Amino acid sequence: MSRTGSPTPAGAPHDPRGAERFNEEKATYTVASAQPNLQAGLEAIKETVKTLKPVPGVYRMLDTRGDVLYVGKARALKNRVANYTQQNNLTQRLLRMVSQTRRMEIVTTNSEAEALLLEAQFIKRFRPPFNVLLRDDKSFPFILLRSDHGYPRIMKHRGARRAKGNYYGPFASAGSVNTTINALQKLFLLRSCTDSFFSRRDRPCLLYQIKRCSAPCVGRIDEAGYAELVKQAQDFLGGKSSAVQSGLEKQMAKAAQDLDFETAAILRDRLRAATFIQGSQAINASGVGDADVFALSSKGGQIAVQAFFIRGGQNWGHRAFFPRHTKDVEEGQVLANVLAQFYEEVPPPKTILVDRELPEQKLIEEAFGASAGSKVDISVPQRGDRRKLMQQAQRNAVEALERRLAESGTKAKTLREMTEFLELADIPQRIEVYDNSHIQGAKAVGGMIVAGPEGFLKNQYRKFNIKTAQTNDDFGMMREVMHRRFSRAMKDDPDRETSGEKAVWPDLVLIDGGKGQMSAVRDTLEELGIEDVPLIAIAKGPDHGREGREVFHFPDGREKTLPTNSPVLFYLQTLRDEVHRYAIGAHRAKRSRAITASPLDEIPGIGPARKRALLLHFGTAGKVRAASLEDLQRAPGVSETVAQTIYDFYHAGG
C-alpha cells in the first residue's frame, strides 16, 4: 500500500514542510501479540527491510495497538532499519523497543535534511516513548506589528503566523511579552485595540489619557505621523535601539529649548520606557544580534537545557527545558533532538549558539536553513561576548537543574505522603480534578483538569457544557459530567490498556465538594459498573470561608483532615484551586459569548460582516425582524437572495 503526494510544480518554491515532499508506504506485516517478544519484533523489521530502498526517509516503529514507539530518520532507509536486526549490536533500550515492535511505517523524502524536519514533526505529534521528548504544552508567544491597516496595531500573538505584518520573537513567556508590549506602547504610542473597536471610536480611550496610545482612531495623529512611530518601533525591535533613543533625546532637547515643556515631558516619558526595556534585560547581549543560546547540564540522570532568546541585541527572555526519555542517549544527541523539536514550531534565527558540538551539525544547519529560507549557523563560541553569554547560559542550566532536582525530591516525598493519606495503592500518574461553575444555574460549565507527577497536563484539560441537569442542581451537574466522562472512557478503552501521557483512565479523581458531590459521583460510577476508580471529595469544612480546614470525604463516608501546615494539604489545595480557576474561566467565556450574541446569529448565511451591516442600517435586531422585504433589499451589502432568506426566516408560515 502506498500514498504519493502531488509533485511540486516546475519553478515553484520548494517547501521542506509541505505535504508534497514525501511518499508514504505502510508495511503490511502485522503480528497480533500484545506481549514483548524479541523474535517477533525482529521478524517484523526484517519483513519491512525487504521492501526498502537505500533512499532518505523517516521510519516509525509501532506496537500491536498501532501506537508509535519510535520515530527515526535515515540517509539510507534500508541500511538504517536493517541495523535493528543485528541483535548483538543493540543496547538494552533498543532491545526493549524492538521486542515491542510489530509493524513499521515508512516515509521517503527528497533529502536527509527533509527527513530530519519530518522526524521532528512526527515526534511532536506522536510523543513516542523511545524518543527524546521536548515537553512544552504551549507555543511560544511573539509580538506582532500588523501591516494590514492604515494604522498598524501592536499585539501579542501565538500559533500560526497567517496575519500580515512583522513578527518579533520568540519570547520566553506571555508575561515577558505583556511587559514588553506595555513598555513599547509608552515608548511608541501604538494602538493595541482591535480594528472593530478602532472604527467605532468617536473620542480617545483611556490608553490615550495615560499616554500609551496616540489616538489615531479620532485623528489626534495623522497617518504620516503614525507611520513614523511604526518605523521607530520596527527599528527598535530590529536592533537599532541606540539610534531611536538618540533621536528621541534630540527631539526632547529641542522641545525644551523651544519652551514646549509638555512635548518635552512626553518625550522624557518615552525615553524612560526605552530605558526600562533595556534595563530589564537580565543578561548582556550587546553585539550578538539575532541568536538563540542553548546550554546543557546533566546530573542524577536528569538533563536541563537552558535557552536564551536574543533579538536585535536584546534579551527577550530565557527558559529551561527538561527533556524526557534521555537515559542511555549521549548529551550531544539530546541537545540535537531538543533543537530539532524546538524549531519545528519556532522559526530558526540566523545564529544558534550551543555549548558543545552536535552530531550531524552540518545536516542540522542545512535542515534549519531550508526551514527558515536563509542560512543558519550553529557554533560553539570560544571567546569574547558570545563566550561570556554562553558561560552565563551554562550557569543558568546548572542552577535550573539543581532547582528541578530539589523540587522533584520534595514533590516525590509529598506525592508519597499523599498516596498514604488518601489510602491509594500507588502514586497516581494521572489525577483528574472536577468542579462546576454557574450563576444560579445559568451558563453552567463543568471543568476537568489533569495533573501528573511532573505537574499540570494543560493540553488534556476539558470543559463540559451542562446540557441536562436542572438549574441550581449542583449534584445533578456533577452526575452529568461524570457520566459523560466515564461512559466515553469505557467506549474508548474498555480494557484500560492505555497508559502514560495517552491515558484514558485516571488513577485518582478529586471532586471540589462535600458529601453530596461524593454521593453523586460514586452513584454515577456504580451505575456504569465502575467501582475501582479512587474518589476523594474536598470540602472547606466547618469554617467554609477559610482555607486550611479542608475535610476530605471518602466514598465509604469516612472523613479525614490534614494539619494546616501540611505539604500534602498545600498540594491538594493547589489542584483544587486550579480546577476552580479553569471552571470559572470557562463559565465566564460562555457568559461573555452569550452577552454579545445576537438573534441574527441564528439566520443561516449571515456572517459577522452582514450582521454588522444590518445592525448599522436598522439599528436593532428587532427592527431587522420587523422590516419588509423591500426594506431588507435596500440595506447595504444585502442581495435580493440574502434579503429573501432573512425575511423567510422571520416570516415562516406566512
Coordinates of C-alpha atoms in Angstrom, one line a residue, residues 59 131 147 269 273 282-283 301 305 402 426 458 483 589:
Y59 CA 10.5 5.3 9.8
N131 CA 12.4 9.2 21.6
S147 CA 0.6 45.8 8.4
D269 CA 8.4 59.5 29.5
A273 CA 10.1 53.4 28.7
A282 CA 18.8 40.0 32.7
I283 CA 21.9 39.4 30.6
G301 CA 20.1 11.0 35.4
V305 CA 18.7 22.7 28.6
E402 CA 19.6 21.9 40.8
D426 CA 0.4 3.5 44.3
K458 CA -2.9 21.5 30.4
H483 CA -21.5 10.1 33.2
A589 CA -16.2 32.8 28.5

